[in-house]
Amino acid sequence: MDKYLINGGIPLKGKVKASGAKNSALALMPATLLSSGKNIIRNTPEVNDIFTMKKLLTFMGADVSFENHVLEIDTDSLNTQVAPYEHVKKMRASVYVLGPLLARYGYTKVSMPGGCAWGPRPINLHLEAMEKLGAKIELEEGYIIAECKKLQGAKIHFDIPSVGATGNALMASVLAKGSTQITNAAIEPEITLLAEYLKDMGAHIDGVGTSTLEIEGVDELKAAEVENISDRIEAGTLLIAGAITKGEVEVETTNVNHLTSVLKKLEKSGVKVFLKNNIININASELSIKNVNVDTSVYPGFPTDMQAQWTAFMCLADGISRVTDNIYFDRFKHVPELNRLGASIEVDKNSAIISGVNQLKGAKVMSTDLRASASLVLAGLAAEGTTEVLRIYHIDRGYQKLEEKLRSLGADIQRVDTEEF
Ligand code: EPZ
C-alpha cells in the first residue's frame, strides 16, 4: 500500500505534458469488440483503470498488448461474452462492453456495476437504450443478460445526457439494422472521439460533436487506428496545482478548448491564463485568490470531475465560495479530509460552502475516490508542513505517475510504502 508524503508551500514552476485521457480510452477499448482485425489506440495512459479494462478484454479472449502507451487489440479470438463480477466490480466503466457485445454477438451477460465511493450510480439509461434497439434485458443474480438476434435501429432520447449511456447506445447502433437517432446525447470530447473512431472503422454516423447523433447501421466494421486525446481532467488538476501554490505552470494538452469552462473560472479567481497552440500557461505568482462559485454541469460546462479540485483551491480564497455538483449530489467525501488540513467547509445538500482561510496546515488525510484524492494532493501542495495522503491507489486509477509530474514542477512529494491503511 502506498501513500504520498508532501512538504507544501512551494510555488510550482515549469512545464508538464498531460497524459492520454483515461475516460476516452475506456470507451475506445470496448469499441474494438465491434470490429474484426487488429485495432491500435495510441496515447493511452498507463493507469490502473486501463489495465482493468485490458484484463476484462483479455479474460474474454481478446488479444491485447499495451506497450509505450500504445494498445493493440484484436477481438476476433473472443471466446465468451460474459463480463464477470470479479472484473466489473473494480470499475463501472466495464459496463461499456454491453453495447458492443450485444451488437456483434447478439448476447452478453454483464455484472451490474457496484456503486462508487459516492453512492449508487444507476445504469437504467444504458438498459433502456438497449431495449429500444430490440434487446431483451433480464436481471438475474446481479447480472444483466441482454439478448437480440439482430438489433433494430430506433429513436433513443436521453432524459440525462449520460456519457456512458451515449457511448453504449452509439456502439450498439452502428451494427443495428436500419437507422438510429440519439437525441440529448452527451457531447463530451470522449464521445466525439469515440464517434470519429467508429467512423474510421466504417460506421455511418452524422451529427458527431452535437447532441443529436444519426446512425445508419452497417453489416460489419474493420479495425482502425486512433490517437487518443489528452486528459482534460488531469490537465485541469495540474493547472490548479500551479494556481493553489501561487506558481507559474505550463500544461501541454492536445486541445486547450476542452478546458474552457475551467480556464474561465481560473481567470475569475485572479489567475493569469495564456493560451498558445496546445499549451495552457497560468501565472498565479503574487495571487490573492478571489472566491469564485462553481456549478458543475455536462460538457462544455464545468466538469464534475474537477469539482473536488476546485473546492481545494477555494479553501485559500478570500471570502466565501459555493461549489455545487449538479451531476453527482453526494460527491463530497473530500470535504472532511480537507477540513483536517484546516479548511472551513460545510456541505449543504449538493453544495460545498467554503469559507476561505489564510493557511492550510499539513496533516494525515485519506483518499476515498479518484478525484477526492487529487483534491487532497492539491491542498497538501499548498499546506504548511507535511501532508500524508493515504490510500493513493485511488489516484493510480486515473493519474499516471502524478508525483513525477508534480516533482518536475518543483513539488516536494514522495511516494512511500506503508502498512497504514
Ligand atoms: C463518466 O461516467 C465518467 N467516467 C465519470 O468520470 C464522469 O464523472 C461522468 O461521466 C460525468 O461526466 C468515464 O467516462 C469512465 P454519466 P458515467 O452516465 O458515464 C446519471 C472520473 O472521475 N445516470 O454521464 O458513468 C448518473 O447517476 C469518472 O474519471 C443515470 O441516472 O457518467 C449521473 O448523475 C467518475 N442513469 C449522471 O447521470 C444512467 O443509466 C451522469 O452520469 C446513467 C447515468
Short mmCIF file of C-alpha atoms and ligand atoms in Angstrom, two decimals:
data_model
loop_
_atom_site.label_atom_id
_atom_site.label_comp_id
_atom_site.label_asym_id
_atom_site.label_seq_id
_atom_site.Cartn_x
_atom_site.Cartn_y
_atom_site.Cartn_z
CA MET A 1 0.00 0.00 0.00
CA ASP A 2 1.47 3.42 -0.90
CA LYS A 3 0.98 6.91 0.49
CA TYR A 4 2.21 10.36 -0.56
CA LEU A 5 4.43 12.49 1.69
CA ILE A 6 4.09 16.13 0.64
CA ASN A 7 6.01 19.11 2.06
CA GLY A 8 3.85 22.02 0.99
CA GLY A 9 4.32 25.73 0.41
CA ILE A 10 6.50 25.53 -2.72
CA PRO A 11 5.21 27.56 -5.72
CA LEU A 12 5.20 25.16 -8.69
CA LYS A 13 7.04 26.29 -11.76
CA GLY A 14 7.72 24.68 -15.13
CA LYS A 15 6.16 22.75 -17.98
CA VAL A 16 4.38 19.40 -17.91
CA LYS A 17 2.54 17.31 -20.51
CA ALA A 18 -0.86 15.80 -19.73
CA SER A 19 -1.14 12.06 -20.41
CA GLY A 20 -3.76 10.50 -22.66
CA ALA A 21 -7.35 10.69 -21.46
CA LYS A 22 -8.47 7.83 -19.23
CA ASN A 23 -12.19 8.28 -19.90
CA SER A 24 -11.88 8.33 -23.67
CA ALA A 25 -9.55 5.29 -23.70
CA LEU A 26 -12.14 3.45 -21.56
CA ALA A 27 -14.67 3.97 -24.37
CA LEU A 28 -12.27 3.28 -27.28
CA MET A 29 -11.16 -0.09 -25.86
CA PRO A 30 -14.61 -1.78 -25.79
CA ALA A 31 -15.31 -0.31 -29.26
CA THR A 32 -12.70 -2.77 -30.60
CA LEU A 33 -15.22 -5.56 -29.79
CA LEU A 34 -17.21 -4.31 -32.80
CA SER A 35 -14.57 -4.89 -35.46
CA SER A 36 -12.54 -7.78 -36.81
CA GLY A 37 -8.76 -7.42 -37.02
CA LYS A 38 -6.13 -5.56 -35.01
CA ASN A 39 -7.09 -2.12 -33.62
CA ILE A 40 -4.46 0.37 -32.47
CA ILE A 41 -5.11 3.03 -29.81
CA ARG A 42 -2.24 5.49 -29.29
CA ASN A 43 -1.53 7.92 -26.41
CA THR A 44 -3.23 5.64 -23.87
CA PRO A 45 -2.40 6.48 -20.23
CA GLU A 46 -0.71 3.76 -18.16
CA VAL A 47 -3.23 3.97 -15.28
CA ASN A 48 -4.96 1.19 -13.38
CA ASP A 49 -8.41 1.67 -14.94
CA ILE A 50 -6.87 0.94 -18.36
CA PHE A 51 -5.20 -2.21 -17.02
CA THR A 52 -8.58 -3.24 -15.53
CA MET A 53 -10.27 -2.89 -18.92
CA LYS A 54 -7.31 -4.74 -20.55
CA LYS A 55 -7.77 -7.60 -18.07
CA LEU A 56 -11.51 -7.78 -18.82
CA LEU A 57 -11.00 -7.93 -22.61
CA THR A 58 -8.19 -10.49 -22.19
CA PHE A 59 -10.43 -12.58 -19.90
CA MET A 60 -12.99 -12.63 -22.73
CA GLY A 61 -10.35 -13.98 -25.10
CA ALA A 62 -9.25 -10.80 -26.89
CA ASP A 63 -5.58 -10.44 -27.82
CA VAL A 64 -4.44 -7.24 -26.07
CA SER A 65 -0.93 -5.78 -25.92
CA PHE A 66 -0.05 -2.47 -24.22
CA GLU A 67 3.48 -1.03 -24.72
CA ASN A 68 4.68 2.58 -24.59
CA HIS A 69 1.16 3.99 -24.37
CA VAL A 70 0.04 2.04 -27.48
CA LEU A 71 -2.75 -0.54 -27.20
CA GLU A 72 -3.09 -3.23 -29.87
CA ILE A 73 -6.41 -5.07 -29.56
CA ASP A 74 -7.70 -7.91 -31.73
CA THR A 75 -11.04 -9.33 -30.55
CA ASP A 76 -11.50 -11.99 -33.27
CA SER A 77 -10.48 -14.69 -30.79
CA LEU A 78 -13.16 -13.71 -28.26
CA ASN A 79 -14.50 -16.89 -26.57
CA THR A 80 -17.01 -15.51 -24.07
CA GLN A 81 -19.46 -12.63 -23.94
CA VAL A 82 -19.61 -12.71 -20.13
CA ALA A 83 -18.21 -9.81 -18.07
CA PRO A 84 -17.97 -11.31 -14.58
CA TYR A 85 -18.46 -9.53 -11.26
CA GLU A 86 -14.78 -10.02 -10.31
CA HIS A 87 -13.86 -7.65 -13.14
CA VAL A 88 -16.83 -5.26 -13.26
CA LYS A 89 -16.85 -4.58 -9.51
CA LYS A 90 -13.45 -2.86 -9.87
CA MET A 91 -14.66 -0.35 -12.42
CA ARG A 92 -18.07 0.87 -13.51
CA ALA A 93 -16.81 1.68 -17.00
CA SER A 94 -16.70 -2.10 -17.63
CA VAL A 95 -20.41 -1.75 -18.44
CA TYR A 96 -19.23 -0.17 -21.72
CA VAL A 97 -18.87 -3.70 -23.13
CA LEU A 98 -22.67 -4.15 -23.05
CA GLY A 99 -23.46 -2.33 -26.32
CA PRO A 100 -20.64 -3.70 -28.49
CA LEU A 101 -21.07 -7.32 -27.33
CA LEU A 102 -24.82 -7.18 -27.96
CA ALA A 103 -24.28 -5.62 -31.38
CA ARG A 104 -21.61 -8.07 -32.57
CA TYR A 105 -22.67 -11.32 -30.86
CA GLY A 106 -26.40 -10.83 -30.11
CA TYR A 107 -25.82 -11.85 -26.50
CA THR A 108 -24.00 -10.70 -23.40
CA LYS A 109 -24.05 -11.27 -19.65
CA VAL A 110 -22.56 -8.32 -17.76
CA SER A 111 -22.36 -7.98 -13.99
CA MET A 112 -24.23 -4.99 -12.62
CA PRO A 113 -21.54 -2.41 -11.67
CA GLY A 114 -21.13 -1.69 -7.97
CA GLY A 115 -21.75 1.79 -6.64
CA CYS A 116 -18.83 4.17 -6.24
CA ALA A 117 -17.48 5.74 -3.08
CA TRP A 118 -20.05 8.45 -3.51
CA GLY A 119 -23.13 6.35 -3.83
CA PRO A 120 -25.08 4.29 -6.32
CA ARG A 121 -24.63 5.04 -9.98
CA PRO A 122 -27.56 3.63 -11.97
CA ILE A 123 -27.38 2.27 -15.48
CA ASN A 124 -31.09 2.49 -16.34
CA LEU A 125 -30.40 4.72 -19.34
CA HIS A 126 -27.97 2.14 -20.77
CA LEU A 127 -30.53 -0.66 -20.41
CA GLU A 128 -33.45 1.39 -21.79
CA ALA A 129 -31.37 2.23 -24.87
CA MET A 130 -30.59 -1.45 -25.49
CA GLU A 131 -34.30 -2.31 -25.14
CA LYS A 132 -35.20 0.46 -27.61
CA LEU A 133 -32.83 -1.27 -30.08
CA GLY A 134 -34.75 -4.52 -29.59
CA ALA A 135 -32.75 -6.29 -26.90
CA LYS A 136 -34.42 -8.48 -24.28
CA ILE A 137 -32.93 -7.49 -20.92
CA GLU A 138 -33.17 -9.67 -17.82
CA LEU A 139 -31.58 -9.08 -14.42
CA GLU A 140 -30.51 -12.30 -12.74
CA GLU A 141 -28.36 -12.75 -9.63
CA GLY A 142 -26.64 -9.37 -10.10
CA TYR A 143 -26.11 -9.87 -13.82
CA ILE A 144 -27.64 -8.13 -16.83
CA ILE A 145 -28.50 -10.69 -19.51
CA ALA A 146 -29.09 -8.99 -22.85
CA GLU A 147 -30.12 -10.87 -26.00
CA CYS A 148 -31.15 -9.90 -29.51
CA LYS A 149 -30.51 -11.78 -32.72
CA LYS A 150 -30.14 -8.54 -34.66
CA LEU A 151 -30.56 -5.06 -33.16
CA GLN A 152 -33.02 -2.80 -34.99
CA GLY A 153 -32.42 0.93 -35.42
CA ALA A 154 -34.59 3.12 -33.17
CA LYS A 155 -35.15 6.62 -31.80
CA ILE A 156 -33.39 6.95 -28.46
CA HIS A 157 -33.84 10.03 -26.28
CA PHE A 158 -31.82 10.50 -23.09
CA ASP A 159 -33.51 12.48 -20.30
CA ILE A 160 -29.97 12.94 -18.89
CA PRO A 161 -27.13 13.34 -21.44
CA SER A 162 -25.29 10.40 -19.87
CA VAL A 163 -21.73 9.93 -21.16
CA GLY A 164 -21.69 6.16 -20.65
CA ALA A 165 -25.21 5.54 -21.93
CA THR A 166 -24.48 7.63 -25.04
CA GLY A 167 -21.33 5.57 -25.63
CA ASN A 168 -23.16 2.28 -25.20
CA ALA A 169 -26.08 3.31 -27.42
CA LEU A 170 -23.70 4.56 -30.12
CA MET A 171 -21.64 1.36 -30.09
CA ALA A 172 -24.78 -0.82 -30.21
CA SER A 173 -26.44 1.13 -33.03
CA VAL A 174 -23.56 1.11 -35.55
CA LEU A 175 -24.22 -2.59 -36.33
CA ALA A 176 -28.01 -2.43 -35.89
CA LYS A 177 -30.30 -2.88 -38.91
CA GLY A 178 -31.55 0.47 -40.19
CA SER A 179 -31.38 4.00 -38.76
CA THR A 180 -30.94 5.12 -35.18
CA GLN A 181 -31.34 8.65 -33.86
CA ILE A 182 -29.92 9.51 -30.45
CA THR A 183 -31.21 12.82 -29.04
CA ASN A 184 -29.91 14.68 -25.98
CA ALA A 185 -26.70 12.68 -26.42
CA ALA A 186 -23.62 13.56 -24.34
CA ILE A 187 -21.17 15.79 -26.25
CA GLU A 188 -18.11 15.23 -24.02
CA PRO A 189 -14.86 15.10 -26.09
CA GLU A 190 -14.56 11.38 -25.32
CA ILE A 191 -17.89 10.73 -27.07
CA THR A 192 -16.83 12.80 -30.09
CA LEU A 193 -13.57 10.84 -30.33
CA LEU A 194 -15.45 7.53 -29.98
CA ALA A 195 -17.77 8.50 -32.85
CA GLU A 196 -14.82 9.51 -35.04
CA TYR A 197 -13.10 6.20 -34.29
CA LEU A 198 -16.26 4.22 -35.15
CA LYS A 199 -16.48 6.16 -38.44
CA ASP A 200 -12.86 5.22 -39.20
CA MET A 201 -13.93 1.60 -38.64
CA GLY A 202 -16.63 2.10 -41.29
CA ALA A 203 -19.62 3.20 -39.22
CA HIS A 204 -22.09 5.71 -40.71
CA ILE A 205 -22.63 8.47 -38.12
CA ASP A 206 -23.83 12.04 -38.68
CA GLY A 207 -24.02 14.86 -36.12
CA VAL A 208 -20.71 13.99 -34.44
CA GLY A 209 -19.99 16.56 -31.72
CA THR A 210 -23.65 17.52 -31.40
CA SER A 211 -26.39 16.25 -29.09
CA THR A 212 -28.25 14.59 -31.99
CA LEU A 213 -26.50 11.58 -33.50
CA GLU A 214 -27.88 9.93 -36.66
CA ILE A 215 -26.57 6.42 -37.30
CA GLU A 216 -27.13 4.16 -40.33
CA GLY A 217 -26.30 0.59 -39.33
CA VAL A 218 -23.74 -1.40 -41.38
CA ASP A 219 -23.09 -5.15 -41.54
CA GLU A 220 -19.53 -5.14 -40.25
CA LEU A 221 -16.70 -2.89 -39.13
CA LYS A 222 -12.97 -3.12 -39.85
CA ALA A 223 -10.13 -2.48 -37.42
CA ALA A 224 -8.75 1.07 -37.34
CA GLU A 225 -6.13 3.19 -35.58
CA VAL A 226 -6.91 6.14 -33.31
CA GLU A 227 -4.84 8.76 -31.47
CA ASN A 228 -6.31 9.37 -28.02
CA ILE A 229 -6.82 12.96 -26.79
CA SER A 230 -5.07 14.36 -23.70
CA ASP A 231 -6.77 14.03 -20.36
CA ARG A 232 -8.58 17.34 -19.77
CA ILE A 233 -9.18 16.46 -16.12
CA GLU A 234 -5.51 15.71 -15.47
CA ALA A 235 -4.60 18.93 -17.28
CA GLY A 236 -7.08 20.87 -15.13
CA THR A 237 -5.73 19.24 -11.98
CA LEU A 238 -2.15 20.23 -12.89
CA LEU A 239 -3.24 23.81 -13.62
CA ILE A 240 -4.88 24.08 -10.20
CA ALA A 241 -1.67 22.69 -8.65
CA GLY A 242 0.08 25.72 -10.16
CA ALA A 243 -2.67 28.11 -9.05
CA ILE A 244 -3.06 26.88 -5.46
CA THR A 245 0.73 27.13 -4.88
CA LYS A 246 0.85 30.61 -6.49
CA GLY A 247 3.30 29.40 -9.09
CA GLU A 248 3.62 29.57 -12.86
CA VAL A 249 2.86 26.38 -14.80
CA GLU A 250 2.56 25.39 -18.46
CA VAL A 251 0.47 22.34 -19.35
CA GLU A 252 0.70 20.76 -22.80
CA THR A 253 -2.57 19.18 -23.93
CA THR A 254 -3.96 18.13 -27.31
CA ASN A 255 -6.88 20.51 -27.18
CA VAL A 256 -6.92 23.62 -24.97
CA ASN A 257 -10.61 24.13 -25.86
CA HIS A 258 -11.60 21.06 -23.83
CA LEU A 259 -10.95 23.08 -20.66
CA THR A 260 -12.58 26.43 -21.47
CA SER A 261 -15.01 26.29 -18.54
CA VAL A 262 -12.18 25.66 -16.05
CA LEU A 263 -9.92 28.34 -17.58
CA LYS A 264 -12.71 30.93 -17.32
CA LYS A 265 -13.11 30.16 -13.60
CA LEU A 266 -9.34 30.33 -13.06
CA GLU A 267 -9.28 33.79 -14.67
CA LYS A 268 -12.17 34.89 -12.45
CA SER A 269 -10.16 33.81 -9.40
CA GLY A 270 -7.37 36.18 -10.48
CA VAL A 271 -5.08 33.67 -12.17
CA LYS A 272 -3.48 34.92 -15.40
CA VAL A 273 -4.19 32.45 -18.25
CA PHE A 274 -2.37 32.43 -21.62
CA LEU A 275 -3.11 30.02 -24.48
CA LYS A 276 -0.62 29.27 -27.25
CA ASN A 277 -1.33 26.41 -29.68
CA ASN A 278 -1.65 23.36 -27.41
CA ILE A 279 -0.10 24.96 -24.35
CA ILE A 280 -2.03 26.44 -21.41
CA ASN A 281 0.11 28.78 -19.31
CA ILE A 282 -1.11 30.02 -15.94
CA ASN A 283 0.61 32.57 -13.73
CA ALA A 284 -0.55 32.79 -10.14
CA SER A 285 2.52 34.36 -8.54
CA GLU A 286 1.55 37.14 -6.08
CA LEU A 287 -2.02 35.88 -6.44
CA SER A 288 -4.61 36.77 -3.86
CA ILE A 289 -7.22 34.12 -4.71
CA LYS A 290 -10.69 35.56 -5.35
CA ASN A 291 -13.66 33.47 -4.26
CA VAL A 292 -15.44 32.02 -7.31
CA ASN A 293 -18.63 29.94 -7.22
CA VAL A 294 -18.94 26.88 -9.45
CA ASP A 295 -21.95 24.87 -10.63
CA THR A 296 -20.92 21.65 -12.36
CA SER A 297 -22.78 20.66 -15.50
CA VAL A 298 -22.38 18.48 -18.55
CA TYR A 299 -19.85 19.45 -21.23
CA PRO A 300 -18.96 22.17 -22.09
CA GLY A 301 -19.88 23.26 -18.56
CA PHE A 302 -17.61 22.95 -15.52
CA PRO A 303 -16.88 19.21 -15.16
CA THR A 304 -17.95 17.31 -12.05
CA ASP A 305 -14.55 15.57 -12.27
CA MET A 306 -12.96 18.94 -11.42
CA GLN A 307 -15.34 19.75 -8.54
CA ALA A 308 -13.17 18.39 -5.72
CA GLN A 309 -10.06 20.07 -7.12
CA TRP A 310 -11.82 23.44 -7.34
CA THR A 311 -13.11 23.03 -3.79
CA ALA A 312 -9.49 22.55 -2.61
CA PHE A 313 -8.45 25.71 -4.45
CA MET A 314 -11.25 27.80 -2.90
CA CYS A 315 -10.12 26.79 0.61
CA LEU A 316 -7.50 29.55 0.32
CA ALA A 317 -9.70 32.15 -1.43
CA ASP A 318 -10.72 35.48 0.12
CA GLY A 319 -14.32 35.15 1.29
CA ILE A 320 -16.97 32.51 0.84
CA SER A 321 -17.39 30.25 -2.23
CA ARG A 322 -20.15 27.81 -3.11
CA VAL A 323 -19.34 24.74 -5.20
CA THR A 324 -22.45 22.85 -6.34
CA ASP A 325 -22.34 19.45 -8.01
CA ASN A 326 -25.39 19.04 -10.26
CA ILE A 327 -24.19 15.73 -11.67
CA TYR A 328 -23.47 13.72 -8.52
CA PHE A 329 -25.30 15.09 -5.47
CA ASP A 330 -23.09 13.43 -2.88
CA ARG A 331 -19.60 13.67 -4.33
CA PHE A 332 -18.14 15.37 -1.23
CA LYS A 333 -16.09 12.71 0.57
CA HIS A 334 -13.06 15.02 0.22
CA VAL A 335 -14.64 17.69 2.45
CA PRO A 336 -13.98 16.17 5.91
CA GLU A 337 -10.42 15.38 4.81
CA LEU A 338 -9.82 18.95 3.58
CA ASN A 339 -11.17 20.21 6.91
CA ARG A 340 -8.49 18.09 8.64
CA LEU A 341 -5.98 20.29 6.78
CA GLY A 342 -7.52 23.39 8.35
CA ALA A 343 -10.09 24.20 5.69
CA SER A 344 -13.51 25.51 6.70
CA ILE A 345 -16.13 23.80 4.54
CA GLU A 346 -19.71 22.82 5.19
CA VAL A 347 -21.81 20.62 2.92
CA ASP A 348 -25.38 21.70 2.33
CA LYS A 349 -27.25 19.17 0.11
CA ASN A 350 -25.21 19.09 -3.14
CA SER A 351 -23.15 22.19 -2.37
CA ALA A 352 -19.92 22.79 -0.51
CA ILE A 353 -19.84 26.18 1.24
CA ILE A 354 -16.19 27.14 1.62
CA SER A 355 -15.03 29.92 3.95
CA GLY A 356 -11.54 30.83 2.78
CA VAL A 357 -8.72 30.56 5.34
CA ASN A 358 -5.25 32.13 5.27
CA GLN A 359 -3.33 28.92 5.57
CA LEU A 360 -3.79 25.15 5.44
CA LYS A 361 -1.71 23.01 7.78
CA GLY A 362 -0.26 19.63 6.85
CA ALA A 363 -1.90 16.52 8.36
CA LYS A 364 -2.61 12.87 7.65
CA VAL A 365 -5.60 12.51 5.29
CA MET A 366 -7.28 9.62 3.50
CA SER A 367 -8.25 9.24 -0.13
CA THR A 368 -11.76 7.95 -0.78
CA ASP A 369 -12.09 8.16 -4.56
CA LEU A 370 -10.09 9.26 -7.57
CA ARG A 371 -10.87 12.97 -7.72
CA ALA A 372 -11.21 13.41 -3.95
CA SER A 373 -7.63 12.13 -3.63
CA ALA A 374 -6.45 14.64 -6.23
CA SER A 375 -8.02 17.45 -4.18
CA LEU A 376 -6.11 16.29 -1.07
CA VAL A 377 -2.83 16.34 -3.00
CA LEU A 378 -3.55 19.89 -4.22
CA ALA A 379 -4.31 21.06 -0.68
CA GLY A 380 -1.16 19.34 0.60
CA LEU A 381 0.95 21.14 -2.01
CA ALA A 382 -0.27 24.46 -0.57
CA ALA A 383 -0.35 23.49 3.13
CA GLU A 384 2.36 24.48 5.59
CA GLY A 385 4.32 21.45 6.76
CA THR A 386 3.92 17.81 5.82
CA THR A 387 0.75 16.19 4.48
CA GLU A 388 0.41 12.43 4.26
CA VAL A 389 -2.19 11.22 1.72
CA LEU A 390 -3.15 7.60 2.38
CA ARG A 391 -4.73 5.05 0.01
CA ILE A 392 -3.31 6.60 -3.13
CA TYR A 393 -4.32 3.51 -5.10
CA HIS A 394 -7.35 5.70 -5.85
CA ILE A 395 -5.05 8.18 -7.59
CA ASP A 396 -3.34 5.44 -9.57
CA ARG A 397 -6.67 4.60 -11.19
CA GLY A 398 -6.66 7.81 -13.21
CA TYR A 399 -3.38 9.72 -12.92
CA GLN A 400 -0.17 8.38 -14.45
CA LYS A 401 2.79 8.97 -12.11
CA LEU A 402 1.24 12.14 -10.67
CA GLU A 403 4.11 12.51 -8.18
CA GLU A 404 6.66 12.54 -11.02
CA LYS A 405 4.70 15.18 -12.91
CA LEU A 406 4.44 17.35 -9.78
CA ARG A 407 8.13 16.82 -8.88
CA SER A 408 9.05 18.00 -12.38
CA LEU A 409 7.31 21.26 -11.41
CA GLY A 410 9.35 21.54 -8.20
CA ALA A 411 6.95 19.95 -5.72
CA ASP A 412 8.38 18.12 -2.71
CA ILE A 413 6.30 14.93 -2.97
CA GLN A 414 7.37 11.32 -2.40
CA ARG A 415 5.52 8.03 -2.85
CA VAL A 416 6.35 5.76 0.10
CA ASP A 417 5.31 2.25 1.02
CA THR A 418 3.22 1.97 4.18
CA GLU A 419 1.45 -0.63 6.30
CA GLU A 420 -1.09 2.06 7.18
CA PHE A 421 -4.49 1.60 5.52
C1 EPZ B 1 -18.46 9.34 -16.94
O1 EPZ B 1 -19.14 8.48 -16.05
C2 EPZ B 1 -17.04 9.43 -16.41
N1 EPZ B 1 -16.43 8.09 -16.40
C3 EPZ B 1 -17.04 10.00 -14.99
O2 EPZ B 1 -15.67 10.17 -14.63
C4 EPZ B 1 -17.71 11.36 -15.01
O3 EPZ B 1 -17.80 11.84 -13.69
C5 EPZ B 1 -19.13 11.23 -15.61
O4 EPZ B 1 -19.04 10.65 -16.93
C6 EPZ B 1 -19.82 12.58 -15.74
O5 EPZ B 1 -19.06 13.42 -16.56
C7 EPZ B 1 -16.00 7.57 -17.56
O6 EPZ B 1 -16.10 8.19 -18.61
C8 EPZ B 1 -15.38 6.22 -17.49
P1 EPZ B 1 -22.90 9.65 -16.67
P2 EPZ B 1 -20.63 7.94 -16.44
O7 EPZ B 1 -23.61 8.44 -17.17
O8 EPZ B 1 -20.71 7.70 -17.89
C9 EPZ B 1 -26.83 9.58 -14.05
C10 EPZ B 1 -13.77 10.04 -13.26
O9 EPZ B 1 -13.54 10.63 -12.20
N2 EPZ B 1 -27.15 8.34 -14.77
O10 EPZ B 1 -22.67 10.81 -17.61
O11 EPZ B 1 -20.96 6.84 -15.51
C11 EPZ B 1 -25.66 9.41 -13.11
O12 EPZ B 1 -26.07 8.89 -11.88
C12 EPZ B 1 -15.13 9.44 -13.51
O13 EPZ B 1 -12.96 9.95 -14.21
C13 EPZ B 1 -28.40 7.76 -14.59
O14 EPZ B 1 -29.22 8.24 -13.82
O15 EPZ B 1 -21.50 9.23 -16.07
C14 EPZ B 1 -25.12 10.81 -13.00
O16 EPZ B 1 -25.88 11.52 -12.04
C15 EPZ B 1 -16.02 9.50 -12.28
N3 EPZ B 1 -28.68 6.61 -15.26
C16 EPZ B 1 -25.39 11.40 -14.38
O17 EPZ B 1 -26.37 10.56 -14.99
C17 EPZ B 1 -27.79 6.03 -16.12
O18 EPZ B 1 -28.12 4.99 -16.73
C18 EPZ B 1 -24.18 11.45 -15.28
O19 EPZ B 1 -23.65 10.15 -15.36
C19 EPZ B 1 -26.53 6.65 -16.30
C20 EPZ B 1 -26.24 7.81 -15.62
#
